[in-house]
Short mmCIF file of C-alpha atoms and ligand atoms in Angstrom, two decimals:
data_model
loop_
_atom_site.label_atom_id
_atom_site.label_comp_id
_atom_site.label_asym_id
_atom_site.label_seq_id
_atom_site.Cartn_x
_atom_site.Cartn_y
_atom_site.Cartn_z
CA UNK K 1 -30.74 -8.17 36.89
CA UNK K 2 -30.41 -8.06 33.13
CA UNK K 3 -26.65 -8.72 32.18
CA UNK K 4 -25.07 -7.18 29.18
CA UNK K 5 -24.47 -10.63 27.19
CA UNK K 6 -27.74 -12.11 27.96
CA UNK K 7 -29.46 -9.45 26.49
CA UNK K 8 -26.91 -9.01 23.04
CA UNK K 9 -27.05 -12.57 23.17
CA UNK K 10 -31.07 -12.83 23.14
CA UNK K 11 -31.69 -10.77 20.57
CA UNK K 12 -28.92 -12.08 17.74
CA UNK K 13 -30.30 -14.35 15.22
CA UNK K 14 -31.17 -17.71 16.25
CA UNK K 15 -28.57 -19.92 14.12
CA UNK K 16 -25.76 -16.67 15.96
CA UNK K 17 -27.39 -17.41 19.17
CA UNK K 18 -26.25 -21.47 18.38
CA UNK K 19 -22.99 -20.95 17.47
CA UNK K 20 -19.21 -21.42 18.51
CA UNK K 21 -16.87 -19.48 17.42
CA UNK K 22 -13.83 -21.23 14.55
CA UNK K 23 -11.05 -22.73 16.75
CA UNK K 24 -8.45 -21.10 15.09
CA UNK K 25 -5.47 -23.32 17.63
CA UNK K 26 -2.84 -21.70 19.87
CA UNK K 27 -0.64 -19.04 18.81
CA UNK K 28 3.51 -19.76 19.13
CA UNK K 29 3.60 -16.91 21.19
CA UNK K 30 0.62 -17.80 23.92
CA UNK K 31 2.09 -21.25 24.31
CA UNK K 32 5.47 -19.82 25.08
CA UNK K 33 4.45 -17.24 27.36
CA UNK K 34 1.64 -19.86 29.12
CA UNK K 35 4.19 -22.78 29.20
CA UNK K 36 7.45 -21.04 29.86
CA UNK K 37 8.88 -22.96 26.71
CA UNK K 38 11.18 -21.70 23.95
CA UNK K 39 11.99 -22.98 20.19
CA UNK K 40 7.83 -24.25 20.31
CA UNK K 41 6.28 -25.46 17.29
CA UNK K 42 3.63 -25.41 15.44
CA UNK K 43 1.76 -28.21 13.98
CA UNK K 44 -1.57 -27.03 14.60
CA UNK K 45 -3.01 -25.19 11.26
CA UNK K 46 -2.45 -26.76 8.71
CA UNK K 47 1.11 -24.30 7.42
CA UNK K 48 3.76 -24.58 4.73
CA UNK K 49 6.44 -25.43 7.00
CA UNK K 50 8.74 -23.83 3.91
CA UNK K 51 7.43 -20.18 4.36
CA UNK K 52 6.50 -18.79 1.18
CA UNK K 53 8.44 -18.28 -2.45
CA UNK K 54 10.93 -16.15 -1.95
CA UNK K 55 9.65 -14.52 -5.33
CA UNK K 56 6.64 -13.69 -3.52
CA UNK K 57 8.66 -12.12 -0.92
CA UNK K 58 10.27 -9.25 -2.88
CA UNK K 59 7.46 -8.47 -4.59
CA UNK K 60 5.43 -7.60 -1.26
CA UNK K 61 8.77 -5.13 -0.76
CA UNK K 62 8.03 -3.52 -4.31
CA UNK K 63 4.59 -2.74 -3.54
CA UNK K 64 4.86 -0.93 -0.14
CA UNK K 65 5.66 2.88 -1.11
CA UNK K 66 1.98 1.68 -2.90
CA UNK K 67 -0.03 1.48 0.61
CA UNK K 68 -1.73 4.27 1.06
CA UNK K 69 -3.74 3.38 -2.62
CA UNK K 70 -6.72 1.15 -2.50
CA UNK K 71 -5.83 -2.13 -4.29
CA UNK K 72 -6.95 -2.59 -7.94
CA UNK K 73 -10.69 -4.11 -7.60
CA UNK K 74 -11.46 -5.76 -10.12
CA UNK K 75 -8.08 -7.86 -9.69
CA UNK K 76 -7.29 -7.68 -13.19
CA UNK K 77 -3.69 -9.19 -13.23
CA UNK K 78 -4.29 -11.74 -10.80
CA UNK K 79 -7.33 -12.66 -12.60
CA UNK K 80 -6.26 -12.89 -16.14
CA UNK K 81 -3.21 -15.01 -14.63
CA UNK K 82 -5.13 -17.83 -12.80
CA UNK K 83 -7.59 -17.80 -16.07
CA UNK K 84 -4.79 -18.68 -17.95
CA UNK K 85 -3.64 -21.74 -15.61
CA UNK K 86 -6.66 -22.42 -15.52
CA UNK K 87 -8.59 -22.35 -19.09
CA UNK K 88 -10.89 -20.37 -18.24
CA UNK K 89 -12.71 -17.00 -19.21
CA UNK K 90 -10.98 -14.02 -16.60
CA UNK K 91 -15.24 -13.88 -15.67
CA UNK K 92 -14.97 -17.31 -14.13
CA UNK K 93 -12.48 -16.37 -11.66
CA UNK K 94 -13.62 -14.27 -8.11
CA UNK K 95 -10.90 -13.53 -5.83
CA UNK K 96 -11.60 -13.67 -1.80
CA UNK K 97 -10.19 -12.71 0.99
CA UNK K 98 -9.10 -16.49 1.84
CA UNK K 99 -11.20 -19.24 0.10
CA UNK K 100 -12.88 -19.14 2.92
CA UNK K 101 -14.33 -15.60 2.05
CA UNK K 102 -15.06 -17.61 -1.24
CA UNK K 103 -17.33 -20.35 0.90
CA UNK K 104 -18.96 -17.54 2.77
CA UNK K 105 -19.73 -15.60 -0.39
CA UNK K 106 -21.60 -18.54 -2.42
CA UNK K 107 -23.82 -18.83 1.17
CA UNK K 108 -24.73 -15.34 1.81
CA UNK K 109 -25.65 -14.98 -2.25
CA UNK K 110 -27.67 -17.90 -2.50
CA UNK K 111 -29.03 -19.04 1.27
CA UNK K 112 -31.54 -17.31 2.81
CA UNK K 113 -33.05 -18.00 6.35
CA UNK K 114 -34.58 -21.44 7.01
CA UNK K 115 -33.07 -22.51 3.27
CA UNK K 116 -31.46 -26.08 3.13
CA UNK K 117 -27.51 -25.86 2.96
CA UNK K 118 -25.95 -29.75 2.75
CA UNK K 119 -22.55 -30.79 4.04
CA UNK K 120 -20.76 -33.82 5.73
CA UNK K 121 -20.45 -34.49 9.61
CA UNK K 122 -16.54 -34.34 10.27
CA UNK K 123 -16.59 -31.55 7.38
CA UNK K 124 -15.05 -27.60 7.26
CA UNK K 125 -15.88 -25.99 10.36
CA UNK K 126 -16.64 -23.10 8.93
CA UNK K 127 -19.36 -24.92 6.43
CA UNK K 128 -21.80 -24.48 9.85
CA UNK K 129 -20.86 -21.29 10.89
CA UNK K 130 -21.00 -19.45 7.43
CA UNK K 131 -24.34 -21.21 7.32
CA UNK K 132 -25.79 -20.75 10.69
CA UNK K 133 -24.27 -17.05 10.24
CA UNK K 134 -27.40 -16.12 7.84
CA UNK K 135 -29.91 -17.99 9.50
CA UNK K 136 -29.76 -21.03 7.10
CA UNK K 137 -30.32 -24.26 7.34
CA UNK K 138 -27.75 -26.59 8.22
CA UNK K 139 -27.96 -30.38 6.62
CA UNK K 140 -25.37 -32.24 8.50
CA UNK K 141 -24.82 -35.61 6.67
CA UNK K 142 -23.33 -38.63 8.72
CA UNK K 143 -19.71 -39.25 7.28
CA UNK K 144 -19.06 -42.85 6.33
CA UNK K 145 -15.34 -44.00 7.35
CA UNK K 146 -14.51 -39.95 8.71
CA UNK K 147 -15.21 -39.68 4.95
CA UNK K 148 -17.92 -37.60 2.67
CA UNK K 149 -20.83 -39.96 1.99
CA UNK K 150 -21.37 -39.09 -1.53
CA UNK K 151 -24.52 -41.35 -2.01
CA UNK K 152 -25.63 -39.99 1.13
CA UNK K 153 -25.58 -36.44 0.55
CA UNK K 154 -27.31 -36.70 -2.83
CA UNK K 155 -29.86 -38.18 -1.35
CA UNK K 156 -30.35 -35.21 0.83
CA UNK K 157 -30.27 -33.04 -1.57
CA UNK K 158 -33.64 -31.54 -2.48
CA UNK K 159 -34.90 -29.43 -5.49
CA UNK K 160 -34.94 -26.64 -2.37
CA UNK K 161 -31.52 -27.15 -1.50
CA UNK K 162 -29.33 -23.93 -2.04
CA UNK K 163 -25.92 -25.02 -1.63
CA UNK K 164 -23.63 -27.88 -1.11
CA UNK K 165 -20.20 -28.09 -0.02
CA UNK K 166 -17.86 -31.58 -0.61
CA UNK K 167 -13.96 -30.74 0.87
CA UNK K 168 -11.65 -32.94 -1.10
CA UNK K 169 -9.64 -33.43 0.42
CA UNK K 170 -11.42 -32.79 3.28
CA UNK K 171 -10.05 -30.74 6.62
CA UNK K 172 -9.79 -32.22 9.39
CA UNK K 173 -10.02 -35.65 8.42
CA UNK K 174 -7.58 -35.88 5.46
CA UNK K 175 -10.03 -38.46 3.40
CA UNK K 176 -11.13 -37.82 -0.23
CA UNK K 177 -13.15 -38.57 -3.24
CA UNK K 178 -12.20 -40.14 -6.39
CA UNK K 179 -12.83 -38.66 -10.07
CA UNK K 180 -15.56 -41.13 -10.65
CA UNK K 181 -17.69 -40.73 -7.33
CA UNK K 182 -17.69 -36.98 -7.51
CA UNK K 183 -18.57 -37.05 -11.52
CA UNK K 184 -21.65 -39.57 -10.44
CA UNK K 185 -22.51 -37.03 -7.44
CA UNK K 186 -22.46 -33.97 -10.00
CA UNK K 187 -24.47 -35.69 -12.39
CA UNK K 188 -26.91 -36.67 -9.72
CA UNK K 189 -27.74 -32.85 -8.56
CA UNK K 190 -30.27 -30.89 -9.60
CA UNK K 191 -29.03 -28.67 -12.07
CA UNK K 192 -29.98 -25.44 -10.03
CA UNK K 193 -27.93 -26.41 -6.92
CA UNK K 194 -25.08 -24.91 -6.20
CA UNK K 195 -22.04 -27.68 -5.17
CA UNK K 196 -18.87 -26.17 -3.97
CA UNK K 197 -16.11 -28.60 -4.64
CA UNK K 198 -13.70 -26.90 -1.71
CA UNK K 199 -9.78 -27.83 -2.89
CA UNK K 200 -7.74 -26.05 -0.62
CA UNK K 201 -5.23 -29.13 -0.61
CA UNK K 202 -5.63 -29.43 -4.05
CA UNK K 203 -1.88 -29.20 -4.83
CA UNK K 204 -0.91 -31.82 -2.36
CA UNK K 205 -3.73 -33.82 -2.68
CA UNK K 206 -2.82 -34.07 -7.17
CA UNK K 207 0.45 -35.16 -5.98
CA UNK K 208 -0.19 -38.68 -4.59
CA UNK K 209 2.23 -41.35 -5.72
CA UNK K 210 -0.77 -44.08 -4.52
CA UNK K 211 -2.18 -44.36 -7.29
CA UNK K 212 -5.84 -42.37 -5.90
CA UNK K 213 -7.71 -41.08 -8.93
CA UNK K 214 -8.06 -37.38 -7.32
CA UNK K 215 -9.99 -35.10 -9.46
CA UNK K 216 -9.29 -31.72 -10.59
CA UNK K 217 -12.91 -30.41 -10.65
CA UNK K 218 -12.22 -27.27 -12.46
CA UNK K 219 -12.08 -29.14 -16.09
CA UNK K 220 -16.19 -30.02 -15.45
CA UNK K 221 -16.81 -26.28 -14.93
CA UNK K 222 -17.96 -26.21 -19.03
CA UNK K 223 -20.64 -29.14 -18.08
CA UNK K 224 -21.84 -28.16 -14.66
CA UNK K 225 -22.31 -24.17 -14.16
CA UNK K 226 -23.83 -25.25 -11.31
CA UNK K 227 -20.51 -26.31 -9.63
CA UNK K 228 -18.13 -23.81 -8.07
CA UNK K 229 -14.18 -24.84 -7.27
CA UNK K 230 -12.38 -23.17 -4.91
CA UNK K 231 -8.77 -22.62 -4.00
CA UNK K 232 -6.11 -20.90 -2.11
CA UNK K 233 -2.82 -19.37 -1.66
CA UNK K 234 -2.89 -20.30 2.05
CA UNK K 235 -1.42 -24.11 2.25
CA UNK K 236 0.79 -25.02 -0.77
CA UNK K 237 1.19 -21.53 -1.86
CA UNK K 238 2.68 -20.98 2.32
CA UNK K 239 0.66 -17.46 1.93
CA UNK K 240 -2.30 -17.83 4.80
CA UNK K 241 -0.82 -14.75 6.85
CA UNK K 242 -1.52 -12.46 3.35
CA UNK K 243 -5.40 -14.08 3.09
CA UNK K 244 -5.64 -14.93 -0.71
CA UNK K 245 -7.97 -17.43 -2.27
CA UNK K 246 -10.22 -17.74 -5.35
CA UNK K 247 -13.59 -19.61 -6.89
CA UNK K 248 -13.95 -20.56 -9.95
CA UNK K 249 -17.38 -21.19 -11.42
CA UNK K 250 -19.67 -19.90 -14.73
CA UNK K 251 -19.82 -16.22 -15.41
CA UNK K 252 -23.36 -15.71 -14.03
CA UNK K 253 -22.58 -17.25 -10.83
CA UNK K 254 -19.23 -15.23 -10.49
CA UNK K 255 -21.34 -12.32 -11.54
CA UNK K 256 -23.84 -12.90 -8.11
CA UNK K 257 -20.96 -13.72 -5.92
CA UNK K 258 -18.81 -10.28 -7.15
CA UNK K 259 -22.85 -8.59 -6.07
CA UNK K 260 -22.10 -9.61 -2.34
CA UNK K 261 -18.21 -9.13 -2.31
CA UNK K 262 -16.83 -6.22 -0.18
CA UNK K 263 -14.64 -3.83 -2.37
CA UNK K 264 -11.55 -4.42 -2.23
CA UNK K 265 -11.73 -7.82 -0.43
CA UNK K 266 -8.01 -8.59 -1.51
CA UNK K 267 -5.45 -6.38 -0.57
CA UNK K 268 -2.38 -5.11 -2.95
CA UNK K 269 0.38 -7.19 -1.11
CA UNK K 270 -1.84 -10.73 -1.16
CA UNK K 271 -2.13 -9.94 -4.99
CA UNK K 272 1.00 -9.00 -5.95
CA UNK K 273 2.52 -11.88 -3.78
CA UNK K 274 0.16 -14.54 -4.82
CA UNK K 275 1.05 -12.97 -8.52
CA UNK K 276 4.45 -13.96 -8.36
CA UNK K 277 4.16 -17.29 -5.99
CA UNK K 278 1.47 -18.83 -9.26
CA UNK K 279 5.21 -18.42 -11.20
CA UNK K 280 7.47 -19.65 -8.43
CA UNK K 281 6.31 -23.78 -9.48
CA UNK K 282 9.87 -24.46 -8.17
CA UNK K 283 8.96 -23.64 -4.82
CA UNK K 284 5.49 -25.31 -5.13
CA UNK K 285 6.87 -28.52 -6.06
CA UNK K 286 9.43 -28.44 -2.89
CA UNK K 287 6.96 -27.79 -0.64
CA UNK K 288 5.13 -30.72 -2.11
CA UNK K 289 7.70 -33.08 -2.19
CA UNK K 290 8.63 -32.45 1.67
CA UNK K 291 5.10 -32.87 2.16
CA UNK K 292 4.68 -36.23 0.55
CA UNK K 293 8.13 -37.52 2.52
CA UNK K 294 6.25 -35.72 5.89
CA UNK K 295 3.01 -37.07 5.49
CA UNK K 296 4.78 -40.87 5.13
CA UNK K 297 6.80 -40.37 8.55
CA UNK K 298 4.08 -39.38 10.57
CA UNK K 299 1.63 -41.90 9.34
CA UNK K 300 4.70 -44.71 9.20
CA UNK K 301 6.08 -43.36 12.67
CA UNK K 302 2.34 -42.83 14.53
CA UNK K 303 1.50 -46.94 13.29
CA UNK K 304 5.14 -48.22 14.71
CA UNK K 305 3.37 -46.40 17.90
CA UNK K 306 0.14 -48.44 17.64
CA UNK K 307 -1.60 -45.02 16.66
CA UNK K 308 -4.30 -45.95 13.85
CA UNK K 309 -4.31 -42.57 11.51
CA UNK K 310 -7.06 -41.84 9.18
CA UNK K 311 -5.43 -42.21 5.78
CA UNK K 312 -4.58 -38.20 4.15
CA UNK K 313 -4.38 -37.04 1.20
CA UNK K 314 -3.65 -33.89 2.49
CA UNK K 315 -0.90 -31.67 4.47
CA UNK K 316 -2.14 -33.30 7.99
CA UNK K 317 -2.95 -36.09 9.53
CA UNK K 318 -6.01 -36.61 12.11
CA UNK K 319 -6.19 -39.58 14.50
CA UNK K 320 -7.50 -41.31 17.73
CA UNK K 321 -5.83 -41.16 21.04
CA UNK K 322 -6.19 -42.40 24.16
CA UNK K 323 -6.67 -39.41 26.60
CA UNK K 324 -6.34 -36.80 23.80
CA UNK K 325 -6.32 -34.07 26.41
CA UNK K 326 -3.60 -35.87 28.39
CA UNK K 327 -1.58 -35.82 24.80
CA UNK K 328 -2.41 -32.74 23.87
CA UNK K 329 -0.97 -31.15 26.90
CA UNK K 330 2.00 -33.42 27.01
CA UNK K 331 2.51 -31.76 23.43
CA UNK K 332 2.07 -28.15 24.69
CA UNK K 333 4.39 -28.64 27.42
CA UNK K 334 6.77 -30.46 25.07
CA UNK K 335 6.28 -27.18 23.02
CA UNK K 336 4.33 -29.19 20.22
CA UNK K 337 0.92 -27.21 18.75
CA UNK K 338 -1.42 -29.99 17.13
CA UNK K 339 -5.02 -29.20 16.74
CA UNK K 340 -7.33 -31.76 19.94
CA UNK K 341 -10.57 -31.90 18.90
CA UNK K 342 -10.58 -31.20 15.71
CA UNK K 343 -14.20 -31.11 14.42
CA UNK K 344 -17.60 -31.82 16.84
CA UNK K 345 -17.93 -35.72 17.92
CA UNK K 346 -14.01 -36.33 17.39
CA UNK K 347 -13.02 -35.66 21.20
CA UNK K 348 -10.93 -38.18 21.18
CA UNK K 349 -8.79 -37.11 17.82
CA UNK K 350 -5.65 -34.73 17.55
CA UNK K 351 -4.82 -33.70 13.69
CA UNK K 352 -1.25 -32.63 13.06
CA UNK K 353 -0.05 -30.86 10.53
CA UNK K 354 2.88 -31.96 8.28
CA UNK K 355 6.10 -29.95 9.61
CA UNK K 356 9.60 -30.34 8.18
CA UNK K 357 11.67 -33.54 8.99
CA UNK K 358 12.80 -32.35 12.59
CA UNK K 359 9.52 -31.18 13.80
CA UNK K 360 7.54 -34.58 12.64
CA UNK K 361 10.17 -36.30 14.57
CA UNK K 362 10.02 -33.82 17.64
CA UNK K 363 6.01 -34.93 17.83
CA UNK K 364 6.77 -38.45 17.30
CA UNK K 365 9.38 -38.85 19.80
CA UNK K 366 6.65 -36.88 22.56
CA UNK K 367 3.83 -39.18 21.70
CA UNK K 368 6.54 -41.85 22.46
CA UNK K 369 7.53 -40.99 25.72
CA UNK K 370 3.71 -40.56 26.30
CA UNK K 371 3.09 -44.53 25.62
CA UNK K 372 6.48 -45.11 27.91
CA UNK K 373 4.71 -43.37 30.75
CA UNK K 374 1.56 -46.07 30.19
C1 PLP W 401 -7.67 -23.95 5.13
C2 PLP W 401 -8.94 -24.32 4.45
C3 PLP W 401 -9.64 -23.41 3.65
C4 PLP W 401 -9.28 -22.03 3.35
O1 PLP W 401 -8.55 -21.26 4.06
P1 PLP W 401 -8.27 -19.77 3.57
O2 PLP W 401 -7.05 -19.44 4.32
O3 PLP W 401 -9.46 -18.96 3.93
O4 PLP W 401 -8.06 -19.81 2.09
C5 PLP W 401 -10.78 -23.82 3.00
N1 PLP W 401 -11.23 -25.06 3.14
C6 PLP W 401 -10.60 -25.96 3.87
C7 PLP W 401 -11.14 -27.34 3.93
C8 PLP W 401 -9.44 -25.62 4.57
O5 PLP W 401 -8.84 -26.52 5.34
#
């Protein structure tokens, strides 16, 4: 007999029929009902362990007698704001529900089925399933040191090649590219390939007191309009719960991106918040500096454990352990959230997120009692 799913399942689009679903980690809530634990934590996506600006905050309040009006579509304000940071034309700027919408967008405009799209092993998770989503072609590149192989992927880049995507830093690994390497890699291109530089730790990631030459893509966007930046409100900006991010690339490609966009793929309160939290640099740059003192006390506090993490340049930190299962339910039942697994072929791997002072310490101390037990 026929079942339901076999027959849905038969009949969806071959790269749908391949995929998994995003891993989106456990909820506060389902660990503390599953594990019978209170005052849980989580370390596990990648948050602003600050909550947002409290700016940001009251405006949201401002806006509600608003609700029952669609939200302005064109995003005018929040537009001609982030042009201005910017230095750009308001035309270079398209707003998404999430960067991630912004990812997805560039793909659906540009990749047809069977059509080349390029991106690193250990990369995005969602670079594959945005991909495999339209029936496109997925060019998995093998990652040198967890890292983006930059001579690598331009070698697999072809005149057919529609899109490809470099995360700097990148998620779930934490590694990067340098000014230089990415200039050379952008140079290298073909000129009709689209390369989405994805920065969603960009304002962590400028911040590094190690003297790492991280470049802010957006000021080649006048020699490459091939290239296509992306950011979002959801990490430094503590806003993922509103879903607010933005590209920025040359008018024309905007123009074919804004084609494919829903209407009204930002809502009122993520604009008006993320609005007010661009302003709020006060509450940016704490958030940044607790990162930067967090990121040091894991990575410092996982070594004095004989834990080897991948270096980050980011807001977590991925590394090898053990029995990573074993770990990761020590941590659940601890009331810890990290993210096992965190990308295909990294079994073995937990990435944690940067949490305040307390709750770096609270994983630390687990993962210490973990070694006591042998
Ligand atoms: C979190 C993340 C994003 C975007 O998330 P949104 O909430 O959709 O803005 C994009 N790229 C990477 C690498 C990320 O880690």
């Amino acid at each position: 007999m026929e079942d339901v799913a076999s027959r849905f399942l038969s009949r969806a689009i071959p790269g749908v029929q391949a995929l998994r679903p995003y891993n989106p980690g456990k909820p506060l809530e389902a660990l503390e009902r599953e594990y019978g634990v209170r005052d849980a934590i989580k370390l596990a996506s990648n948050e602003n362990p600050l909550g947002p600006s409290p700016r940001a905050l009251e405006v949201i309040n401002g806006e509600l007698p608003q609700l029952a009006r669609y939200p302005d579509d064109s995003g005018y304000r929040l537009k001609d704001k982030l042009a201005q940071r910017h230095g750009v034309e308001p035309a270079q700027v398209v707003l998404g529900c999430g960067s991630s919408n912004i990812l997805e967008l560039v793909v659906r405009s540009f990749a047809g089925p069977g059509e080349p799209v390029v991106f690193s092993e250990f990369a995005f998770a969602m670079y594959p399933i945005i991909t495999c989503a339209v029936g496109a072609r997925p060019v998995q590149v093998p990652a040198r040191d967890y890292g983006h192989d930059l001579a690598a992927m331009a070698a697999a880049v072809t005149a057919d090649t529609k899109v490809v995507f470099i995360a700097n830093p990148n998620n779930p690994t934490g590694t990067w590219v340098e000014a230089q390497a990415l200039r050379r890699f952008l140079e290298a291109v073909p000129p009709q390939v689209i390369v989405v530089v994805d920065e969603a730790y960009f304002e962590y990631a400028i911040d590094n007191d190690r003297g790492i030459d991280y470049p802010d893509s957006s000021r080649w966007l006048g020699e490459f309009p091939n290239l296509v930046v992306t950011r979002t409100f959801s990490k430094a900006y503590a806003l993922a719960g509103l879903r607010v991010g933005y590209g920025l690339c040359h008018p024309a490609v905007a123009d074919l991106l804004n084609r494919v966009r829903a209407p009204f793929n930002v809502n009122a309160l993520a604009m008006t918040a993320a609005l007010a939290a661009v302003d709020d640099d006060a509450h940016l740059r704490e958030g940044v500096v607790v990162n930067r003192v967090g990121l040091k006390q894991l990575d410092q506090g996982c070594r004095e454990l004989g834990l080897e993490p991948i270096p980050s340049l980011a807001n977590f930190i991925c590394m090898p352990v053990a029995d990573a299962a074993a770990a990761n339910e020590a941590l659940l039942r601890a009331g810890v959230i990290v993210r096992p697994r965190p990308s295909p072929g990294m079994d073995d791997f937990l990435r944690v997120s940067v949490g305040t002072e307390a709750e770096n310490r609270r994983f630390l101390a687990t993962m210490a009692g973990l070694r006591g037990q042998g």
